[in-house]
Phi, psi and omega in degrees: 000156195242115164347305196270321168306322182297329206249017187278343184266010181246040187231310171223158171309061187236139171233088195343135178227113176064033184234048153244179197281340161299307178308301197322295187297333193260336186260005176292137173235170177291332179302313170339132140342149129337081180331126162226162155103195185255152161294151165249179177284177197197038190312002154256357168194083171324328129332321204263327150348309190233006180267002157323326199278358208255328178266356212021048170228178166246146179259125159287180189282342192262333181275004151219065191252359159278352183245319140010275213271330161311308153342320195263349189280154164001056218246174183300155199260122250119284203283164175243152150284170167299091164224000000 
């Protein structure tokens, strides 16, 4: 869990996207970092604390930066996106 995630709402106006510990478990790969460090807290998903520890890998932002940028493209109208 990233510190610096932990300490952003009490700085700025943020609302965590696709940073809970069910994202964390659908984007783990065998391919992953290492898991290193401590949990930090996650006080919009408490969970989300400890599941790096559960696999001992980490997810980077790139290695899901194709489920990212969907969330942010266009969709038909009707539909809403996943955020």
């Amino acid at each position: 869990m990233d510190r610096t995630a932990a300490a952003l709402p009490t700085r700025v106006p943020w609302t965590p996207r696709r940073y809970t510990a069910a994202d964390h478990r659908d984007a783990v790969t065998d391919r992953g970092a290492p898991h290193t460090g401590f949990p930090a807290a996650s006080p919009w998903d408490p969970p989300l604390a400890e599941a790096p520890a559960e696999h001992g890998v980490r997810v980077e932002e790139e290695a899901v930066l194709d489920t990212l940028l969907a969330d942010l493209a266009p969709k038909p109208s009707g539909q809403s996106r996943a955020l």
